[in-house]
Each structure stands twice: as structure tokens, then as C-alpha cells.
CSV table of C-alpha atoms and ligand atoms in Angstrom, one decimal:
chain,number,residue,atom,x,y,z
S,10,MET,CA,25.1,54.4,-11.0
S,11,ASN,CA,28.7,53.8,-11.8
S,12,LEU,CA,30.6,56.3,-13.9
S,13,GLU,CA,30.6,54.0,-17.0
S,14,THR,CA,26.8,53.8,-16.9
S,15,GLN,CA,26.4,57.5,-16.2
S,16,LEU,CA,28.6,58.3,-19.3
S,17,ILE,CA,26.1,56.4,-21.5
S,18,HIS,CA,22.8,57.3,-19.9
S,19,ALA,CA,23.0,60.3,-17.6
S,20,GLY,CA,21.2,63.4,-18.8
S,21,GLU,CA,19.9,61.7,-21.9
S,22,GLU,CA,16.2,62.6,-22.6
S,23,GLU,CA,13.8,59.7,-22.5
S,24,LYS,CA,12.0,61.2,-25.5
S,25,LYS,CA,13.8,60.1,-28.6
S,26,TYR,CA,13.5,62.6,-31.5
S,27,GLU,CA,11.9,60.6,-34.3
S,28,GLY,CA,13.2,57.5,-32.4
S,29,ALA,CA,16.9,58.5,-33.0
S,30,VAL,CA,19.1,56.7,-30.6
S,31,ALA,CA,21.9,59.3,-31.0
S,32,LEU,CA,20.8,62.8,-30.1
S,33,PRO,CA,20.6,64.8,-33.5
S,34,VAL,CA,22.4,68.1,-33.9
S,35,PHE,CA,20.0,71.0,-33.4
S,36,GLN,CA,21.7,73.4,-35.8
S,37,SER,CA,19.4,76.3,-35.1
S,38,ALA,CA,20.4,79.7,-33.7
S,39,THR,CA,17.0,80.4,-32.2
S,40,PHE,CA,13.9,78.5,-31.1
S,41,ALA,CA,10.2,79.4,-31.0
S,42,TYR,CA,9.0,80.8,-27.7
S,43,SER,CA,7.3,78.4,-25.4
S,44,ASN,CA,6.1,80.6,-22.5
S,45,GLU,CA,9.6,81.3,-21.0
S,46,ASP,CA,9.4,84.1,-18.5
S,47,ASN,CA,12.9,85.4,-18.6
S,48,TYR,CA,15.6,86.2,-21.2
S,49,HIS,CA,18.0,83.6,-19.9
S,50,ASP,CA,15.5,80.8,-20.4
S,51,THR,CA,14.6,81.6,-24.0
S,52,LYS,CA,16.3,79.1,-26.3
S,53,TYR,CA,19.1,80.8,-28.2
S,54,LEU,CA,22.4,79.3,-29.2
S,55,ARG,CA,24.6,81.8,-27.4
S,56,LEU,CA,22.8,81.1,-24.2
S,57,ASN,CA,24.1,77.5,-24.4
S,58,ASN,CA,20.6,76.0,-23.8
S,59,THR,CA,19.7,74.0,-26.8
S,60,PRO,CA,19.0,70.2,-26.4
S,61,ASN,CA,22.6,69.5,-27.4
S,62,HIS,CA,23.8,71.7,-24.5
S,63,THR,CA,21.5,70.6,-21.8
S,64,VAL,CA,22.2,66.9,-22.1
S,65,LEU,CA,25.9,67.7,-21.7
S,66,HIS,CA,25.3,69.9,-18.7
S,67,GLU,CA,23.4,67.1,-16.9
S,68,LYS,CA,25.9,64.4,-17.9
S,69,LEU,CA,28.9,66.5,-16.8
S,70,ALA,CA,27.3,67.4,-13.5
S,71,GLN,CA,26.5,63.8,-12.7
S,72,ILE,CA,29.9,62.3,-13.7
S,73,ALA,CA,31.8,64.9,-11.7
S,74,GLY,CA,29.5,64.8,-8.7
S,75,GLY,CA,28.4,68.4,-9.0
S,76,GLU,CA,25.0,70.1,-8.8
S,77,ALA,CA,25.3,71.8,-12.1
S,78,ALA,CA,27.7,72.3,-15.1
S,79,VAL,CA,28.1,74.4,-18.2
S,80,VAL,CA,29.9,73.8,-21.4
S,81,THR,CA,32.0,76.6,-23.1
S,82,ALA,CA,33.6,77.3,-26.4
S,83,SER,CA,37.1,76.1,-25.2
S,84,GLY,CA,38.9,75.2,-22.1
S,85,MET,CA,40.3,78.7,-21.9
S,86,ALA,CA,36.7,80.1,-22.2
S,87,ALA,CA,35.8,78.0,-19.1
S,88,ILE,CA,38.9,79.1,-17.2
S,89,THR,CA,38.8,82.9,-18.0
S,90,THR,CA,35.0,83.1,-17.6
S,91,ALA,CA,35.1,81.3,-14.3
S,92,LEU,CA,38.0,83.5,-13.0
S,93,LEU,CA,36.2,86.7,-14.1
S,94,THR,CA,33.1,85.5,-12.4
S,95,VAL,CA,34.7,84.7,-9.1
S,96,LEU,CA,37.0,87.7,-9.0
S,97,LYS,CA,36.3,91.4,-9.4
S,98,LYS,CA,38.4,94.6,-9.4
S,99,GLY,CA,40.5,94.9,-6.2
S,100,ASP,CA,40.4,91.1,-5.5
S,101,HIS,CA,43.5,88.9,-5.1
S,102,LEU,CA,44.1,85.3,-6.3
S,103,LEU,CA,46.6,82.7,-5.1
S,104,ALA,CA,47.5,80.5,-8.1
S,105,GLN,CA,49.9,77.6,-8.5
S,106,ASN,CA,53.1,78.5,-10.3
S,107,CYS,CA,53.3,75.6,-12.7
S,108,LEU,CA,50.1,75.9,-14.8
S,109,TYR,CA,49.0,75.3,-18.4
S,110,GLY,CA,50.7,78.1,-20.5
S,111,GLY,CA,47.5,79.8,-21.6
S,112,THR,CA,46.2,80.1,-18.0
S,113,ARG,CA,49.6,81.2,-16.7
S,114,VAL,CA,49.8,84.0,-19.3
S,115,PHE,CA,46.3,85.1,-18.5
S,116,LEU,CA,47.1,85.3,-14.8
S,117,ALA,CA,50.6,86.7,-15.2
S,118,ARG,CA,49.7,89.5,-17.7
S,119,ASP,CA,46.0,90.0,-18.8
S,120,ILE,CA,44.1,89.7,-15.5
S,121,ALA,CA,45.9,92.8,-14.1
S,122,ASP,CA,44.0,94.9,-16.7
S,123,PHE,CA,40.8,93.9,-14.8
S,124,GLY,CA,42.3,95.2,-11.5
S,125,ILE,CA,42.9,91.7,-10.1
S,126,ASP,CA,46.1,90.8,-8.4
S,127,VAL,CA,47.8,87.4,-8.4
S,128,ASP,CA,50.5,85.7,-6.4
S,129,PHE,CA,52.0,82.5,-7.7
S,130,VAL,CA,52.7,79.8,-5.1
S,131,SER,CA,54.0,76.3,-4.9
S,132,GLY,CA,51.2,73.8,-4.7
S,133,ASN,CA,53.0,72.0,-2.0
S,134,ALA,CA,53.8,74.9,0.4
S,135,PRO,CA,50.8,75.7,2.7
S,136,ASP,CA,53.1,77.9,4.8
S,137,GLU,CA,53.7,80.1,1.7
S,138,TRP,CA,49.9,80.4,1.1
S,139,LYS,CA,49.4,81.5,4.7
S,140,LYS,CA,52.0,84.3,4.3
S,141,LEU,CA,50.5,85.6,1.1
S,142,VAL,CA,46.8,85.4,1.8
S,143,ARG,CA,45.2,88.9,2.3
S,144,PRO,CA,41.7,90.2,3.3
S,145,GLU,CA,41.0,90.7,-0.4
S,146,THR,CA,42.0,87.2,-1.5
S,147,ARG,CA,38.9,85.5,-3.0
S,148,ALA,CA,40.1,82.3,-4.5
S,149,ILE,CA,42.9,79.7,-4.9
S,150,TYR,CA,43.6,78.1,-8.3
S,151,VAL,CA,45.5,74.8,-9.0
S,152,GLU,CA,45.7,72.0,-11.5
S,153,THR,CA,45.3,68.4,-10.6
S,154,MET,CA,48.5,67.4,-12.2
S,155,SER,CA,50.7,70.3,-13.5
S,156,ASN,CA,51.5,70.6,-17.1
S,157,PRO,CA,54.1,69.5,-18.3
S,158,LEU,CA,55.9,68.4,-15.1
S,159,LEU,CA,53.1,66.3,-13.6
S,160,GLU,CA,53.5,67.7,-10.1
S,161,VAL,CA,50.7,66.9,-7.8
S,162,ALA,CA,49.7,69.7,-5.4
S,163,GLU,CA,48.6,69.0,-1.8
S,164,LEU,CA,45.0,69.0,-3.0
S,165,PRO,CA,43.3,68.2,0.4
S,166,SER,CA,45.4,71.0,2.0
S,167,VAL,CA,44.3,73.4,-0.8
S,168,VAL,CA,40.6,72.6,0.1
S,169,ALA,CA,41.2,72.9,3.9
S,170,PHE,CA,43.1,76.2,3.4
S,171,ALA,CA,40.3,77.6,1.1
S,172,GLN,CA,37.6,76.6,3.6
S,173,SER,CA,39.5,78.2,6.6
S,174,HIS,CA,40.1,81.4,4.7
S,175,ASN,CA,36.7,81.6,3.0
S,176,LEU,CA,38.2,81.3,-0.5
S,177,ILE,CA,36.7,79.7,-3.6
S,178,SER,CA,38.8,76.7,-4.5
S,179,MET,CA,39.2,76.2,-8.2
S,180,ILE,CA,40.9,73.3,-10.0
S,181,ASP,CA,41.7,72.6,-13.6
S,182,ASN,CA,41.0,68.8,-13.7
S,183,THR,CA,41.8,68.4,-17.4
S,184,PHE,CA,44.8,66.0,-16.9
S,185,ALA,CA,42.9,63.6,-14.6
S,186,SER,CA,39.4,63.7,-16.1
S,187,PRO,CA,36.5,62.6,-13.9
S,188,VAL,CA,37.6,59.0,-14.4
S,189,ASN,CA,40.8,59.4,-12.4
S,190,PHE,CA,39.8,62.2,-10.0
S,191,ARG,CA,36.6,64.0,-8.9
S,192,PRO,CA,37.8,67.2,-7.1
S,193,LEU,CA,34.3,68.1,-5.9
S,194,ASP,CA,34.2,64.9,-3.8
S,195,ILE,CA,37.1,66.2,-1.7
S,196,GLY,CA,35.6,69.6,-1.3
S,197,PHE,CA,36.7,71.7,-4.3
S,198,ASP,CA,34.2,74.4,-5.2
S,199,LEU,CA,34.8,74.5,-8.9
S,200,SER,CA,36.2,71.9,-11.3
S,201,LEU,CA,37.2,73.2,-14.8
S,202,HIS,CA,38.1,71.2,-17.9
S,203,SER,CA,39.4,71.6,-21.3
S,204,CYS,CA,37.0,69.1,-22.9
S,205,THR,CA,39.2,69.3,-26.0
S,206,LYS,CA,41.3,66.7,-24.2
S,207,TYR,CA,40.1,63.5,-22.5
S,208,LEU,CA,36.4,64.3,-22.3
S,209,ASN,CA,36.1,64.5,-26.1
S,210,GLY,CA,39.1,62.4,-26.7
S,211,HIS,CA,39.3,62.5,-30.5
S,212,SER,CA,41.3,65.7,-31.2
S,213,ASP,CA,38.6,67.1,-33.4
S,214,ILE,CA,37.0,69.9,-31.4
S,215,VAL,CA,37.8,72.5,-28.8
S,216,ALA,CA,35.5,72.8,-25.8
S,217,GLY,CA,35.5,73.4,-22.1
S,218,CYS,CA,33.3,73.1,-19.0
S,219,ALA,CA,32.8,74.3,-15.4
S,220,ILE,CA,31.2,72.1,-12.8
S,221,GLY,CA,30.2,73.0,-9.3
S,222,SER,CA,27.3,74.2,-7.1
S,223,ARG,CA,24.2,75.5,-8.8
S,224,GLU,CA,24.8,78.9,-7.3
S,225,LEU,CA,28.4,79.2,-8.7
S,226,ILE,CA,27.5,77.8,-12.1
S,227,THR,CA,24.5,80.2,-12.4
S,228,ARG,CA,26.9,83.1,-11.9
S,229,ILE,CA,29.3,81.7,-14.5
S,230,VAL,CA,26.5,81.1,-17.0
S,231,HIS,CA,25.4,84.7,-16.6
S,232,ARG,CA,28.9,86.0,-17.4
S,233,LEU,CA,29.3,83.4,-20.2
S,234,ASN,CA,26.1,84.5,-21.8
S,235,ILE,CA,27.2,88.1,-21.9
S,236,MET,CA,30.8,87.3,-23.0
S,237,GLY,CA,29.6,84.9,-25.7
S,238,GLY,CA,31.8,81.8,-25.2
S,239,CYS,CA,29.1,79.3,-26.2
S,240,LEU,CA,29.7,75.9,-27.7
S,241,ASP,CA,28.6,75.2,-31.2
S,242,PRO,CA,25.9,72.4,-31.5
S,243,HIS,CA,28.0,70.3,-33.8
S,244,ALA,CA,30.9,70.4,-31.2
S,245,CYS,CA,28.3,69.5,-28.5
S,246,PHE,CA,27.3,66.5,-30.6
S,247,LEU,CA,30.9,65.3,-31.0
S,248,LEU,CA,31.6,66.0,-27.3
S,249,LEU,CA,28.6,63.9,-26.2
S,250,ARG,CA,29.7,61.1,-28.5
S,251,GLY,CA,33.3,61.2,-27.3
S,252,MET,CA,32.3,61.2,-23.6
S,253,LYS,CA,30.5,57.9,-24.0
S,254,THR,CA,33.8,56.1,-24.3
S,255,LEU,CA,35.7,58.2,-21.7
S,256,ALA,CA,36.1,55.5,-19.2
S,257,LEU,CA,37.4,52.9,-21.7
S,258,ARG,CA,39.9,55.4,-23.2
S,259,VAL,CA,41.2,56.8,-20.0
S,260,GLU,CA,41.8,53.4,-18.4
S,261,LYS,CA,43.8,52.3,-21.5
S,262,GLN,CA,45.7,55.6,-21.4
S,263,ASN,CA,46.5,55.1,-17.7
S,264,GLU,CA,48.0,51.7,-18.5
S,265,ASN,CA,49.9,52.9,-21.6
S,266,ALA,CA,51.4,55.9,-20.0
S,267,HIS,CA,52.5,53.8,-17.0
S,268,ALA,CA,54.1,51.2,-19.3
S,269,LEU,CA,55.9,53.9,-21.3
S,270,ALA,CA,57.1,55.8,-18.2
S,271,ALA,CA,58.5,52.6,-16.7
S,272,PHE,CA,60.2,51.7,-20.0
S,273,LEU,CA,61.8,55.2,-20.3
S,274,GLU,CA,62.8,55.3,-16.6
S,275,LYS,CA,64.9,52.1,-17.2
S,276,HIS,CA,66.4,53.3,-20.5
S,277,PRO,CA,70.1,54.4,-20.1
S,278,ALA,CA,69.7,57.4,-22.5
S,279,VAL,CA,66.9,58.9,-20.3
S,280,GLU,CA,67.9,61.1,-17.4
S,281,CYS,CA,64.5,61.6,-15.7
S,282,VAL,CA,60.9,60.8,-16.2
S,283,ASN,CA,58.0,62.7,-14.7
S,284,TYR,CA,54.9,60.5,-14.1
S,285,PRO,CA,53.0,60.4,-10.8
S,286,GLY,CA,52.4,56.6,-11.3
S,287,LEU,CA,56.1,55.8,-10.9
S,288,SER,CA,57.2,55.1,-7.3
S,289,THR,CA,60.2,57.4,-7.9
S,290,HIS,CA,57.8,60.4,-8.4
S,291,PRO,CA,58.1,62.8,-5.4
S,292,GLN,CA,54.3,62.9,-4.9
S,293,HIS,CA,53.6,59.2,-5.9
S,294,ASN,CA,52.0,58.3,-2.5
S,295,CYS,CA,49.7,61.3,-2.7
S,296,ALA,CA,48.7,60.5,-6.3
S,297,LYS,CA,48.1,56.8,-5.3
S,298,THR,CA,45.8,57.9,-2.5
S,299,LEU,CA,43.9,60.5,-4.4
S,300,PHE,CA,43.6,59.2,-8.0
S,301,ASN,CA,42.2,56.1,-9.6
S,302,GLY,CA,44.9,56.4,-12.3
S,303,CYS,CA,47.6,58.9,-13.2
S,304,GLY,CA,46.4,59.8,-16.7
S,305,GLY,CA,48.0,59.6,-20.1
S,306,VAL,CA,50.6,62.4,-19.9
S,307,LEU,CA,54.3,62.0,-19.0
S,308,SER,CA,57.4,64.1,-19.6
S,309,PHE,CA,61.1,63.2,-19.7
S,310,GLU,CA,64.5,64.6,-20.3
S,311,MET,CA,67.6,63.0,-21.9
S,312,ALA,CA,71.2,63.9,-21.5
S,313,GLY,CA,72.2,66.6,-24.0
S,314,ASP,CA,70.3,69.6,-25.2
S,315,SER,CA,67.2,70.4,-27.2
S,316,ARG,CA,68.8,69.1,-30.4
S,317,ILE,CA,68.8,65.6,-28.9
S,318,ALA,CA,65.1,66.0,-27.9
S,319,ASP,CA,64.2,67.1,-31.5
S,320,ALA,CA,66.2,64.2,-33.0
S,321,VAL,CA,64.2,61.7,-30.9
S,322,ILE,CA,60.9,63.3,-31.8
S,323,SER,CA,61.8,63.2,-35.5
S,324,LYS,CA,62.8,59.5,-35.4
S,325,LEU,CA,59.5,58.4,-33.7
S,326,GLN,CA,57.1,56.8,-36.2
S,327,LEU,CA,53.9,56.6,-34.1
S,328,PRO,CA,53.5,59.8,-32.1
S,329,ILE,CA,52.5,62.8,-34.0
S,330,SER,CA,54.5,65.9,-33.2
S,331,ALA,CA,51.7,68.2,-32.2
S,332,PRO,CA,50.4,70.1,-29.1
S,333,SER,CA,47.4,69.0,-27.0
S,334,LEU,CA,46.6,65.7,-25.2
S,335,GLY,CA,43.8,63.4,-24.3
S,336,GLY,CA,43.1,62.1,-27.8
S,337,ILE,CA,43.2,58.5,-29.0
S,338,GLU,CA,46.5,59.0,-30.8
S,339,THR,CA,49.8,59.6,-29.1
S,340,LEU,CA,51.1,63.2,-29.4
S,341,ILE,CA,54.6,64.5,-28.6
S,342,THR,CA,55.9,68.0,-28.1
S,343,ARG,CA,58.6,70.1,-26.5
S,344,PRO,CA,56.5,72.4,-24.2
S,345,VAL,CA,59.0,75.2,-24.7
S,346,GLN,CA,57.9,75.4,-28.4
S,347,THR,CA,54.2,74.8,-27.8
S,348,SER,CA,52.1,74.9,-24.6
S,349,HIS,CA,54.6,77.1,-22.7
S,350,SER,CA,56.0,79.2,-25.6
S,351,GLY,CA,54.1,82.3,-24.3
S,352,LEU,CA,56.2,82.3,-21.0
S,353,THR,CA,59.5,84.3,-20.7
S,354,GLU,CA,62.7,82.3,-20.2
S,355,GLU,CA,62.8,83.3,-16.6
S,356,GLU,CA,59.2,82.2,-16.0
S,357,ARG,CA,60.0,78.9,-17.6
S,358,ARG,CA,63.1,78.5,-15.4
S,359,ASP,CA,61.0,79.3,-12.3
S,360,ALA,CA,58.5,76.7,-13.3
S,361,GLY,CA,61.3,74.1,-14.0
S,362,ILE,CA,60.6,73.7,-17.7
S,363,SER,CA,63.8,73.1,-19.6
S,364,GLU,CA,64.5,73.4,-23.3
S,365,ARG,CA,65.1,69.7,-23.7
S,366,LEU,CA,61.9,68.5,-21.8
S,367,ILE,CA,59.7,66.3,-24.0
S,368,ARG,CA,56.0,65.8,-23.2
S,369,VAL,CA,54.2,62.7,-24.4
S,370,ALA,CA,50.4,62.5,-24.4
S,371,VAL,CA,49.8,58.8,-24.8
S,372,GLY,CA,46.9,57.5,-26.9
S,373,ILE,CA,45.2,54.1,-27.0
S,374,GLU,CA,47.6,52.3,-29.2
S,375,ALA,CA,49.2,49.0,-28.0
S,376,ALA,CA,51.8,49.9,-25.2
S,377,GLU,CA,54.1,47.3,-26.7
S,378,ASP,CA,54.2,49.1,-30.1
S,379,LEU,CA,54.7,52.5,-28.4
S,380,CYS,CA,57.7,51.2,-26.3
S,381,ALA,CA,59.2,49.5,-29.4
S,382,ASP,CA,59.0,52.8,-31.3
S,383,PHE,CA,60.7,54.8,-28.5
S,384,GLU,CA,63.3,52.1,-28.3
S,385,GLN,CA,64.2,52.4,-32.0
S,386,ALA,CA,64.2,56.2,-31.8
S,387,LEU,CA,66.4,56.4,-28.7
S,388,ARG,CA,68.8,53.8,-30.3
S,389,GLY,CA,68.9,55.7,-33.5
S,390,VAL,CA,69.9,58.9,-31.7
S,391,GLU,CA,72.6,57.2,-29.6
S,392,GLU,CA,74.1,55.6,-32.8
S,393,GLU,CA,74.3,59.1,-34.4
S,394,LYS,CA,76.2,60.6,-31.5
O,414,PLP,N1,44.0,73.4,-19.2
O,414,PLP,C1,44.9,72.5,-19.5
O,414,PLP,C2,45.5,71.7,-18.4
O,414,PLP,C3,45.4,72.4,-20.9
O,414,PLP,O1,46.3,71.5,-21.1
O,414,PLP,C4,44.8,73.2,-21.9
O,414,PLP,C5,45.2,73.1,-23.3
O,414,PLP,O2,46.2,72.5,-23.6
O,414,PLP,C6,43.8,74.1,-21.5
O,414,PLP,C7,43.4,74.2,-20.2
O,414,PLP,C8,43.2,75.0,-22.5
O,414,PLP,O3,42.2,74.3,-23.2
O,414,PLP,P1,41.6,74.7,-24.7
O,414,PLP,O4,42.7,74.6,-25.7
O,414,PLP,O5,40.5,73.8,-24.9
O,414,PLP,O6,41.2,76.2,-24.6
């Protein structure tokens, strides 16, 4: 089946409860025994195994081309639980240097408390990975498109490197969503998502997921059950509903982001635009080969300092000034103030994130209206100079 059909039908139970077309919310912490022979099979909300969970697990596994999947309380719950499953005391991880701020902070500071060592590497320097890999290296961790600079790592090389060094390859595929890229198809072992973003798509829940082989997901589920990062049934309900329109939304967001990036690139007040769909992006060819679309996030810098960036943001009428991405409405932020505020100045400099960088997470409005809004905001700032 095609992805659009899987999004509607995969994992849905044939039996309709009281004939309900939409799966109801099973708001029950516990369920009557029905001859389960082990604890992990008894139905209990923390074990993420109510009907609202199992339909999501099956649908996510199918749309991502994995054997199994599990949903979690947030994207960070998926990421931290997966990392703490794959890695143990004494292990070493290679991680891309330009990662989502929460992940970067966890790897740069917290994970050392668990006796795990991390080296940050460029996603485009296999020679550097070779120099840093050690006998105790267990995994390599990257993002499909880095946040907020939209760099595209050499993803097939990451897989080849992991396979030749017996490492688990992990990827945060949030920015692409399974519509634009399916990492398991090119050999990644584990695909992680903040479902808060595109998969749900309506900025009204936080959720996460991990997708991969049954063996790896079983290990993650075990750790998740103990650590308690389960997803609430009402959030499951909203996520399932959101996922049904994933393909439509992401296709529109691909188009909108491309139109806005092209508009900004031509604008004289804009110094640079980061969007892999633009032919000027350094990894454009790689993105074109690997992805069905480049997603809804772009970032840009204007001449001047962070005050100019703030002035533009304040003059925009449509985008809401808020963190996050992947929702139906356009959001705008300065990553230094939001997603990457937990990094030190030096870490941000190393990652190439300037004070004046603006990130736009494009929604599903009309591209024409978005471009017109940016046009008036940029003109307004120029006139005030
Ligand atoms: N991964 C990426 C790429 C993100 O952008 C985010 C949040 O912005 C996360 C993970 C964390 O997701 P959550 O907020 O659902 O925990």
C-alpha cells in the first residue's frame, strides 16, 4: 500500500467498538486480566499497550518500513530512552555536532552521569569518524536535517560506517517525517521522532516514537516501561487523528517552505537562507537524491544584529512567535532564545548558530500570503533603518 493509504488504514482494528469509525479514547489505567502470561503483556497504561497505543505502534511501523514501533511521552522521552537502551556504562557514542538543543544538552552534559562518553563530529566528515571510533563505541547518532541550520549529513555513509564498525545507527527523523524520508530503507537501525511535530501536526500534544527492528524496539520498550515515559491515551487519540493527514500536510509544507525560501533568497535585505531544497544549499544534490521533499523548516540571516531579527519577527502578522515546528500554522523563532538557549555561547558558535539567525517552521497557509507578509515586514524594517 502507498503511504497515504497506510496512514488511513494501517494498524486499524477491523472490529469497530460499537461501530465507531474513529477509535475511542480508552481512558482506563488498567484492564481486566485475559490470561496474559507475563507482566509486560498485562494491559496497563504505563506499559503503553492499550488499544490507543497498539494501533499507533502498528501504523508507525508500517509507514516507516520498520518491524516494530513504540510511542513515548515526548520526543525527548524517545531519544533519551533509546540512547539509554543502546548504551551502557563505559560505552562511547559518536554524535553529530549540530543537533536539536535538548538532545545536544543531554549528550553534552547529562549522559556523562551514566558513565557514557560522547564525541561530537561533523555529519559530513567520515574521516573524522574513523579517527574517533574506539572499541567501546556502540552507536552513531545523527539528525536527517540539522536544527536550525538544515545541514544534511552524509546519511548513506553513516549507515556504511555503522555497519563496518558494528555500531547501531540512530537517526532523529523529525524534520523529514516518513513522508520525505524513510531512514530504515537505507539501512538505519533506529528512527526516532518527536511526534509533537509533523506526525501530529496540530501543535496540541507532545509525543515521541522509536521505530526499528523488533529486537531493538523490545529492548527500548522494556526500558521505557521501567522509566515510565508512556503516552497518555488522549494524546494517542490526537496523534492518530493527526497522522491521517500527514501526507497532505507535509506535501503542502514542502511547497510552502520552498516558495518562502526562494522568495527570501532573492530579497536584498536577506544575507543567507538555509533550505536544502534550494540549489545554492551545499548539500542540495544529496537532499534531492535522498528525500521526497525538504520539509517545512528553513532559517535565514539578515544584515545587522539580533535587533533587526527581532524587529522583523515583531512586524510579521501571520507567523506566531513560538518554538516548535511541524504544525499547521507558521511559527517563527530565534533559536538562540528557544531551542538552543541551553547551549553555551561557545557551543552555539561551534555549531554555527548566530544571534541573528531566524528559524521559520512553515505551516499550511497559502504561500502567497506568507511571502506577502514577509515582504511587508522586511520593507517595514528597511524603512525604519
Ligand atoms: N528532535 C527534534 C529535531 C526537535 O526539534 C525536538 C523539539 O523541538 C525534539 C526532538 C524534542 O521533541 P519533544 O519536544 O517532543 O520532546
